[in-house]
N, CA, C and O atoms as a MOPAC input file, in Angstrom:
PM7 MOZYME 1SCF
protein

 N     12.07600 1    -4.87300 1  -125.34800 1
 C     12.16800 1    -4.81100 1  -123.90900 1
 C     13.77000 1    -4.38500 1  -123.29900 1
 O     14.40100 1    -4.77500 1  -122.31700 1
 N     13.99200 1    -3.65800 1  -124.10100 1
 C     15.40100 1    -2.79600 1  -123.67800 1
 C     14.35500 1    -1.63600 1  -123.07300 1
 O     14.38800 1    -1.41300 1  -121.86200 1
 N     13.16200 1    -0.69200 1  -124.17700 1
 C     12.94500 1     0.27300 1  -123.49100 1
 C     12.11500 1    -0.19100 1  -122.47500 1
 O     12.00400 1     0.78000 1  -121.72700 1
 N     11.27700 1    -1.38300 1  -121.87700 1
 C     10.93500 1    -1.56700 1  -120.93400 1
 C     12.07300 1    -1.59100 1  -119.94000 1
 O     11.80400 1    -1.00600 1  -118.89100 1
 N     13.45200 1    -2.20000 1  -120.02400 1
 C     14.37200 1    -2.01300 1  -118.73900 1
 C     14.31000 1    -0.77700 1  -118.52800 1
 O     14.31300 1    -0.49100 1  -117.33100 1
 N     14.25200 1     0.12000 1  -119.27100 1
 C     14.83200 1     1.81200 1  -119.32400 1
 C     13.83600 1     1.93300 1  -118.61600 1
 O     14.07600 1     1.62700 1  -117.44800 1
 N     12.36700 1     2.38500 1  -118.88700 1
 C     11.26000 1     2.40500 1  -117.83500 1
 C     11.44900 1     2.31300 1  -116.50000 1
 O     11.25300 1     3.30700 1  -115.80000 1
 N     11.87500 1     1.04900 1  -115.92500 1
 C     12.57400 1     0.06000 1  -114.98400 1
 C     13.60900 1     0.96100 1  -113.89700 1
 O     13.61900 1     1.40200 1  -112.74800 1
 N     14.09200 1     0.92100 1  -114.60400 1
 C     15.25500 1     2.02000 1  -114.24000 1
 C     14.92400 1     3.62900 1  -113.98400 1
 O     15.26200 1     4.37900 1  -113.06800 1
 N     14.42400 1     3.76400 1  -114.72600 1
 C     13.68500 1     5.20000 1  -114.29100 1
 C     12.54200 1     5.80900 1  -113.04200 1
 O     12.40600 1     6.92700 1  -112.54500 1
 N     11.83500 1     4.50900 1  -112.82600 1
 C     11.31800 1     4.52800 1  -111.98100 1
 C     12.06900 1     3.96100 1  -110.74300 1
 O     11.93900 1     4.32700 1  -109.57400 1
 N     12.79900 1     3.08900 1  -111.19000 1
 C     13.92600 1     2.52900 1  -110.15200 1
 C     14.33000 1     4.61700 1  -109.20500 1
 O     14.12900 1     5.24700 1  -108.16600 1
 N     14.91200 1     4.73700 1  -110.45400 1
 C     15.76000 1     6.11100 1  -109.80000 1
 C     14.82000 1     7.09800 1  -109.34700 1
 O     15.06000 1     7.51800 1  -108.21500 1
 N     13.66500 1     7.65600 1  -110.00700 1
 C     12.58600 1     8.14100 1  -109.09200 1
 C     12.12300 1     7.50900 1  -107.35700 1
 O     12.05200 1     8.16300 1  -106.31700 1
 N     11.93100 1     6.38300 1  -107.52600 1
 C     11.73700 1     6.03700 1  -105.53600 1
 C     12.81200 1     6.19400 1  -105.20100 1
 O     12.91900 1     6.98800 1  -104.26600 1
 N     13.76500 1     5.74400 1  -105.58600 1
 C     15.72500 1     6.26500 1  -104.55400 1
 C     15.16000 1     8.43800 1  -104.58800 1
 O     14.84300 1     9.32900 1  -103.80000 1
 N     15.33700 1     8.25800 1  -105.79500 1
 C     15.11800 1    10.19800 1  -104.50500 1
 C     14.20000 1    10.29200 1  -103.80200 1
 O     14.55000 1     9.80200 1  -102.72800 1
 N     13.14100 1    10.65400 1  -103.73500 1
 C     11.99500 1    10.17800 1  -103.32300 1
 C     12.36800 1     9.29100 1  -101.67100 1
 O     11.80700 1     9.96800 1  -100.81000 1
 N     12.82500 1     8.51900 1  -101.24600 1
 C     13.59800 1     7.62000 1  -100.49700 1
 C     14.12700 1     8.80400 1  -100.09000 1
 O     14.05800 1     9.21000 1   -98.93000 1
 N     14.76900 1     9.50500 1  -101.19200 1
 C     16.67900 1    10.00000 1  -100.01300 1
 C     16.25000 1    11.45800 1  -100.10100 1
 O     17.29400 1    12.10500 1  -100.19100 1
 N     14.94300 1    12.48100 1  -100.12000 1
 C     14.38200 1    13.34500 1   -99.78400 1
 C     13.67200 1    12.85400 1   -98.85300 1
 O     13.25600 1    13.94400 1   -98.45900 1
 N     13.08000 1    11.96900 1   -98.02300 1
 C     12.35300 1    12.32400 1   -97.08500 1
 C     13.70000 1    11.39900 1   -96.09600 1
 O     13.63600 1    11.19000 1   -94.88400 1
 N     14.39100 1    11.13900 1   -96.65500 1
 C     15.71000 1    10.74900 1   -95.45100 1
 C     16.06500 1    12.57700 1   -95.14700 1
 O     15.64200 1    13.28500 1   -94.23300 1
 N     16.64700 1    12.80300 1   -95.87400 1
 C     17.41000 1    14.16400 1   -95.76200 1
 C     15.76100 1    14.76200 1   -94.84100 1
 O     15.72800 1    14.64800 1   -93.61600 1
 N     14.75200 1    15.25100 1   -95.46400 1
 C     13.55200 1    15.62400 1   -94.81600 1
 C     13.79700 1    15.73800 1   -93.45600 1
 O     13.83600 1    16.78700 1   -92.81300 1
 N     14.01700 1    14.21800 1   -92.90700 1
 C     14.26500 1    13.51600 1   -91.15500 1
 C     15.37900 1    14.04600 1   -90.48300 1
 O     15.46800 1    14.54200 1   -89.36000 1
 N     16.41100 1    13.81100 1   -91.57400 1
 C     17.66700 1    14.42000 1   -90.58700 1
 C     17.41500 1    15.83600 1   -90.59600 1
 O     17.71200 1    16.07500 1   -89.42600 1
 N     17.05800 1    17.01000 1   -91.11300 1
 C     16.96100 1    18.76300 1   -90.88600 1
 C     16.30100 1    18.43000 1   -89.63300 1
 O     16.94300 1    18.74400 1   -88.63000 1
 N     14.84900 1    17.70900 1   -89.39400 1
 C     13.60600 1    17.71000 1   -88.38500 1
 C     14.69200 1    17.69700 1   -86.64200 1
 O     14.54400 1    18.37400 1   -85.62400 1
 N     15.68400 1    16.64500 1   -86.97800 1
 C     16.20000 1    16.18300 1   -85.73800 1
 C     17.28100 1    17.31100 1   -85.78500 1
 O     17.50400 1    18.10100 1   -84.86800 1
 N     17.79300 1    17.27500 1   -86.75700 1
 C     19.40400 1    18.59500 1   -86.49400 1
 C     18.18200 1    19.71900 1   -86.01400 1
 O     17.97800 1    20.00500 1   -84.83400 1
 N     17.69800 1    20.08400 1   -86.74900 1
 C     16.76900 1    20.99300 1   -85.63700 1
 C     16.98200 1    21.12400 1   -84.73100 1
 O     17.62300 1    21.96600 1   -84.10300 1
 N     15.87300 1    19.34000 1   -84.25700 1
 C     15.68600 1    19.39900 1   -82.72400 1
 C     17.04600 1    19.75600 1   -81.76100 1
 O     17.02400 1    20.58000 1   -80.84700 1
 N     18.31500 1    18.90300 1   -82.19300 1
 C     19.18300 1    18.79300 1   -81.31500 1
 C     20.22200 1    20.43300 1   -81.46000 1
 O     21.21200 1    20.55900 1   -80.73900 1
 N     19.97900 1    21.10600 1   -82.05800 1
 C     20.44700 1    22.48600 1   -82.48500 1
 C     19.96300 1    23.29300 1   -81.05400 1
 O     20.63500 1    24.03500 1   -80.33600 1
 N     18.72600 1    22.92000 1   -80.93500 1
 C     17.51500 1    23.41800 1   -80.25200 1
 C     17.36600 1    23.46000 1   -78.50500 1
 O     17.05400 1    24.31500 1   -77.67700 1
 N     17.85600 1    21.76100 1   -78.47200 1
 C     18.59400 1    21.58500 1   -76.84600 1
 C     19.72300 1    21.55600 1   -76.77800 1
 O     19.90000 1    21.74800 1   -75.57500 1
 N     20.91600 1    21.42400 1   -77.33000 1
 C     22.24100 1    21.63300 1   -77.16400 1
 C     22.50800 1    22.96100 1   -76.93900 1
 O     23.16300 1    23.35100 1   -75.97200 1
 N     21.66700 1    24.23800 1   -78.44000 1
 C     22.65000 1    25.46800 1   -77.99000 1
 C     21.72300 1    26.13300 1   -77.59600 1
 O     22.14400 1    27.09600 1   -76.95400 1
 N     20.38500 1    26.08900 1   -77.67700 1
 C     19.06200 1    26.74600 1   -78.21000 1
 C     18.57600 1    26.86500 1   -76.00400 1
 O     18.55800 1    27.96900 1   -75.45900 1
 N     18.29600 1    25.66000 1   -75.26500 1
 C     18.49200 1    25.11100 1   -73.83400 1
 C     20.00400 1    25.17300 1   -73.20800 1
 O     20.13400 1    25.29600 1   -71.99000 1
 N     20.41200 1    25.14200 1   -73.51500 1
 C     21.95100 1    24.88300 1   -72.63000 1
 C     22.28400 1    26.07500 1   -72.23800 1
 O     22.63400 1    26.42600 1   -71.11200 1
 N     22.06900 1    27.24400 1   -74.03400 1
 C     22.97700 1    28.44900 1   -74.10100 1
 C     22.09200 1    29.67200 1   -74.09500 1
 O     21.88100 1    30.51500 1   -73.22300 1
 N     21.58100 1    29.50100 1   -75.47200 1
 C     20.43400 1    30.97100 1   -75.43200 1
 C     19.22900 1    31.16100 1   -74.53200 1
 O     18.94200 1    32.31400 1   -74.20800 1
 N     18.52200 1    30.18400 1   -74.11300 1
 C     17.41200 1    30.06000 1   -72.56500 1
 C     17.82700 1    29.38300 1   -71.84400 1
 O     17.12200 1    28.55000 1   -71.27400 1
 N     19.44100 1    29.54300 1   -71.57000 1
 C     19.74700 1    29.18600 1   -70.21800 1
 C     19.18900 1    30.09400 1   -69.73000 1
 O     18.13400 1    29.68200 1   -69.25000 1
 N     19.34700 1    31.40000 1   -69.54200 1
 C     18.99900 1    32.24800 1   -68.29800 1
 C     17.69300 1    31.89200 1   -67.53700 1
 O     17.40800 1    31.43100 1   -66.43200 1
 N     16.93000 1    32.39000 1   -68.81400 1
 C     15.31100 1    32.18400 1   -68.58600 1
 C     14.81200 1    30.50900 1   -68.00400 1
 O     13.82100 1    30.45900 1   -67.27400 1
 N     15.39500 1    29.46100 1   -68.29300 1
 C     15.75600 1    27.27400 1   -68.21700 1
 C     15.69300 1    28.07200 1   -66.55700 1
 O     14.80700 1    27.88000 1   -65.72400 1
 N     17.07500 1    29.12100 1   -66.38200 1
 C     17.91700 1    28.39200 1   -64.86300 1
 C     16.91400 1    29.03300 1   -63.39500 1
 O     17.23900 1    29.00800 1   -62.20800 1
 N     15.32800 1    29.70300 1   -64.17800 1
 C     14.74800 1    29.36600 1   -62.61700 1
 C     13.92400 1    28.94200 1   -62.45000 1
 O     12.92900 1    29.47000 1   -61.95200 1
 N     14.10100 1    27.33200 1   -62.96900 1
 C     12.94600 1    26.55800 1   -63.54600 1
 C     14.53500 1    25.86700 1   -62.70500 1
 O     15.67700 1    26.28600 1   -62.89300 1
 N     13.92800 1    24.23900 1   -61.38800 1
 C     15.40400 1    23.37100 1   -61.05900 1
 C     14.95400 1    22.36100 1   -61.52800 1
 O     13.93700 1    22.45500 1   -62.21400 1
 N     15.42300 1    21.37400 1   -61.36000 1
 C     15.08000 1    19.82300 1   -61.67000 1
 C     16.65300 1    19.21000 1   -61.21100 1
 O     17.77600 1    19.42700 1   -61.66600 1
 N     16.12500 1    18.29900 1   -60.02800 1
 C     17.40500 1    17.66600 1   -59.29200 1
 C     18.09300 1    18.58300 1   -58.38500 1
 O     19.21400 1    18.32100 1   -57.94900 1
 N     17.43200 1    19.69200 1   -58.07700 1
 C     18.30700 1    20.32700 1   -57.49700 1
 C     19.27000 1    21.30800 1   -58.31100 1
 O     19.76400 1    22.25000 1   -57.69100 1
 N     19.50500 1    21.17300 1   -59.39300 1
 C     20.06200 1    22.15100 1   -60.63100 1
 C     19.31700 1    23.29800 1   -61.27300 1
 O     18.08700 1    23.32900 1   -61.30700 1
 N     19.96100 1    24.08100 1   -61.69500 1
 C     19.88000 1    25.01300 1   -62.23700 1
 C     18.83300 1    24.20800 1   -63.89000 1
 O     19.38500 1    23.20500 1   -64.34200 1
 N     17.75000 1    24.56400 1   -64.49800 1
 C     17.10800 1    24.27700 1   -65.58300 1
 C     18.82600 1    23.87100 1   -67.07500 1
 O     19.45900 1    22.83600 1   -67.28600 1
 N     18.93400 1    25.43700 1   -67.77600 1
 C     19.78600 1    25.72400 1   -67.73700 1
 C     20.82600 1    24.98900 1   -67.57500 1
 O     21.13100 1    24.29900 1   -68.54700 1
 N     21.62800 1    24.89800 1   -66.42900 1
 C     22.80800 1    23.73600 1   -66.38700 1
 C     22.29200 1    22.38200 1   -67.16700 1
 O     22.51600 1    21.97100 1   -68.30600 1
 N     21.46500 1    21.83400 1   -66.02300 1
 C     20.84600 1    20.50000 1   -66.81800 1
 C     21.15500 1    20.39400 1   -68.18100 1
 O     22.15700 1    19.86200 1   -68.65900 1
 N     19.84200 1    21.15800 1   -69.02300 1
 C     19.78800 1    20.80700 1   -70.51100 1
 C     21.58100 1    21.26100 1   -70.40200 1
 O     21.71300 1    21.18100 1   -71.62400 1
 N     22.83400 1    21.60900 1   -69.98100 1
 C     23.82300 1    22.02100 1   -70.93000 1
 C     24.43500 1    20.78900 1   -70.66900 1
 O     24.60700 1    19.97900 1   -71.57900 1
 N     24.82700 1    20.53800 1   -69.35600 1
 C     25.84700 1    18.94700 1   -68.89800 1
 C     25.15800 1    17.45100 1   -69.58500 1
 O     25.70700 1    16.68400 1   -70.37500 1
 N     23.31400 1    17.31900 1   -68.77800 1
 C     22.42100 1    15.95100 1   -68.68000 1
 C     21.61100 1    16.16300 1   -70.14000 1
 O     21.87900 1    15.79400 1   -71.28400 1
 N     20.51000 1    16.92000 1   -69.57400 1
 C     19.65600 1    16.61300 1   -70.38300 1
 C     19.66200 1    16.65200 1   -72.26100 1
 O     18.78400 1    16.20200 1   -72.99700 1
 N     21.64000 1    17.70700 1   -72.87600 1
 C     21.06500 1    17.47700 1   -73.81100 1
 C     21.56500 1    15.68200 1   -74.01700 1
 O     20.79300 1    14.90900 1   -74.58400 1
 N     22.54600 1    15.34000 1   -73.62600 1
 C     23.11800 1    14.10800 1   -74.09400 1
 C     21.48700 1    13.26300 1   -74.20600 1
 O     21.10800 1    12.88700 1   -75.31500 1
 N     20.75700 1    13.06600 1   -73.16400 1
 C     19.46400 1    12.61800 1   -72.98700 1
 C     19.06000 1    12.44900 1   -74.32500 1
 O     19.03000 1    11.38500 1   -74.94300 1
 N     18.65800 1    13.91100 1   -74.85500 1
 C     17.99200 1    14.66000 1   -75.78900 1
 C     18.48100 1    13.75800 1   -76.99400 1
 O     17.83900 1    12.87900 1   -77.57000 1
 N     20.27400 1    14.35300 1   -77.32900 1
 C     20.53800 1    13.19300 1   -78.81100 1
 C     20.45500 1    11.34400 1   -78.23900 1
 O     21.05600 1    10.65400 1   -79.06200 1
 N     20.02400 1    10.72400 1   -77.38400 1
 C     20.24000 1     9.53000 1   -77.56700 1
 C     18.87500 1     9.06700 1   -78.07000 1
 O     18.66500 1     8.06300 1   -78.75100 1
 N     18.06700 1     9.86800 1   -77.67300 1
 C     16.64900 1     9.99400 1   -78.07200 1
 C     16.47400 1    10.12900 1   -79.28800 1
 O     15.57700 1     9.48700 1   -79.83400 1
 N     17.25300 1    10.96100 1   -79.98100 1
 C     17.15500 1    11.37200 1   -81.35000 1
 C     17.36900 1     9.94000 1   -82.50300 1
 O     16.84300 1     9.43900 1   -83.49700 1
 N     18.62400 1     9.72300 1   -81.47100 1
 C     19.14300 1     8.41900 1   -82.14500 1
 C     17.92100 1     7.31100 1   -82.49700 1
 O     17.67300 1     7.13300 1   -83.68900 1
 N     17.35700 1     6.76100 1   -81.75500 1
 C     16.06700 1     6.10500 1   -81.14000 1
 C     15.42900 1     6.81400 1   -82.17500 1
 O     15.34500 1     5.91900 1   -83.01500 1
 N     15.01800 1     7.62100 1   -82.59200 1
 C     13.99200 1     8.07200 1   -83.35000 1
 C     14.14600 1     7.56800 1   -85.10800 1
 O     13.43300 1     6.79100 1   -85.74300 1
 N     15.41200 1     8.38700 1   -85.56900 1
 C     15.59100 1     8.20200 1   -86.01300 1
 C     16.26100 1     6.58700 1   -87.41100 1
 O     16.54100 1     6.36400 1   -88.58900 1
 N     16.13200 1     5.79400 1   -85.68900 1
 C     16.35400 1     4.52800 1   -86.21900 1
 C     15.12500 1     4.20800 1   -86.47000 1
 O     15.09900 1     3.61200 1   -87.54700 1
 N     14.05000 1     4.31000 1   -85.99600 1
 C     12.63100 1     4.14900 1   -86.17000 1
 C     11.76300 1     4.67200 1   -87.40100 1
 O     10.73700 1     4.05000 1   -87.67800 1
 N     12.18200 1     5.94700 1   -88.25600 1
 C     12.02200 1     6.70900 1   -88.24000 1
 C     12.50300 1     5.67700 1   -90.05200 1
 O     11.91400 1     5.27200 1   -91.05400 1
 N     13.96500 1     5.70300 1   -89.45800 1
 C     14.87800 1     5.46000 1   -91.04100 1
 C     13.71700 1     2.89000 1   -91.51900 1
 O     13.48800 1     2.24100 1   -92.53900 1
 N     13.50300 1     2.66300 1   -90.02300 1
 C     13.45700 1     1.42500 1   -90.83200 1
 C     12.01000 1     1.07500 1   -91.20600 1
 O     11.53400 1     0.02000 1   -91.62500 1
 N     11.17900 1     2.82200 1   -90.80400 1
 C      9.70200 1     2.52400 1   -91.39500 1
 C      9.42000 1     2.58500 1   -92.97700 1
 O      8.65000 1     2.03700 1   -93.76600 1
 N     10.90800 1     3.96900 1   -93.05000 1
 C     11.20700 1     4.38000 1   -94.45100 1
 C     10.80300 1     3.27400 1   -95.10200 1
 O      9.78600 1     3.08200 1   -95.76900 1
 N     12.00400 1     2.33300 1   -94.75200 1
 C     12.55900 1     1.36000 1   -95.72100 1
 C     11.70200 1     1.03600 1   -95.72200 1
 O     11.24000 1     1.60200 1   -96.71300 1
 N     10.76300 1     0.31700 1   -95.23600 1
 C      9.60300 1    -0.31900 1   -95.09900 1
 C      8.66700 1     0.08600 1   -96.24300 1
 O      8.01000 1    -0.64900 1   -96.98000 1
 N      8.69700 1     0.54000 1   -96.23600 1
 C      7.69900 1     2.19100 1   -96.96600 1
 C      8.52800 1     2.03400 1   -98.44500 1
 O      7.74600 1     1.84900 1   -99.37700 1
 N      9.60100 1     2.06300 1   -98.73800 1
 C     10.08900 1     1.38500 1  -100.43000 1
 C     10.37900 1     0.47300 1  -100.68800 1
 O     10.76400 1     0.26000 1  -101.83800 1
 N     10.34200 1    -0.37500 1   -99.87800 1
 C     10.25200 1    -2.25000 1  -100.06000 1
 C     12.01700 1    -2.80700 1   -99.79300 1
 O     12.37000 1    -3.97200 1   -99.97400 1
 N     13.29100 1    -1.27200 1   -99.16800 1
 C     14.10200 1    -2.27100 1   -98.58900 1
 C     14.84000 1    -2.70600 1   -97.52400 1
 O     16.04300 1    -2.80000 1   -97.28100 1
 N     13.28400 1    -3.07400 1   -96.64700 1
 C     13.64100 1    -3.65500 1   -95.34400 1
 C     14.29100 1    -4.76100 1   -95.68200 1
 O     14.59100 1    -5.33600 1   -94.63500 1
 N     14.68600 1    -5.38900 1   -96.66200 1
 C     15.07200 1    -7.05500 1   -97.26400 1
 C     16.27200 1    -7.26600 1   -96.63300 1
 O     16.87700 1    -8.32600 1   -96.79500 1

């Protein structure tokens, strides 16, 4: 009986470690996208993006002022969707 409980506990721990690894992978990917949009499009690539106009504004400026905010909101919704899917996968959605 006690050995069975120990095996169940080990299986649960492995399952939670896999869940956490996937969560960290999602976070890393979303943070890289966040960095590329805010720092990359708003600062690093701004001079080359400024040759394109969006709504009368240079695209690099637009990303720095508004586009990054839109991207952040989209990333929040993507993270929620991914986490709900991950919770269902590991049976944590109850």
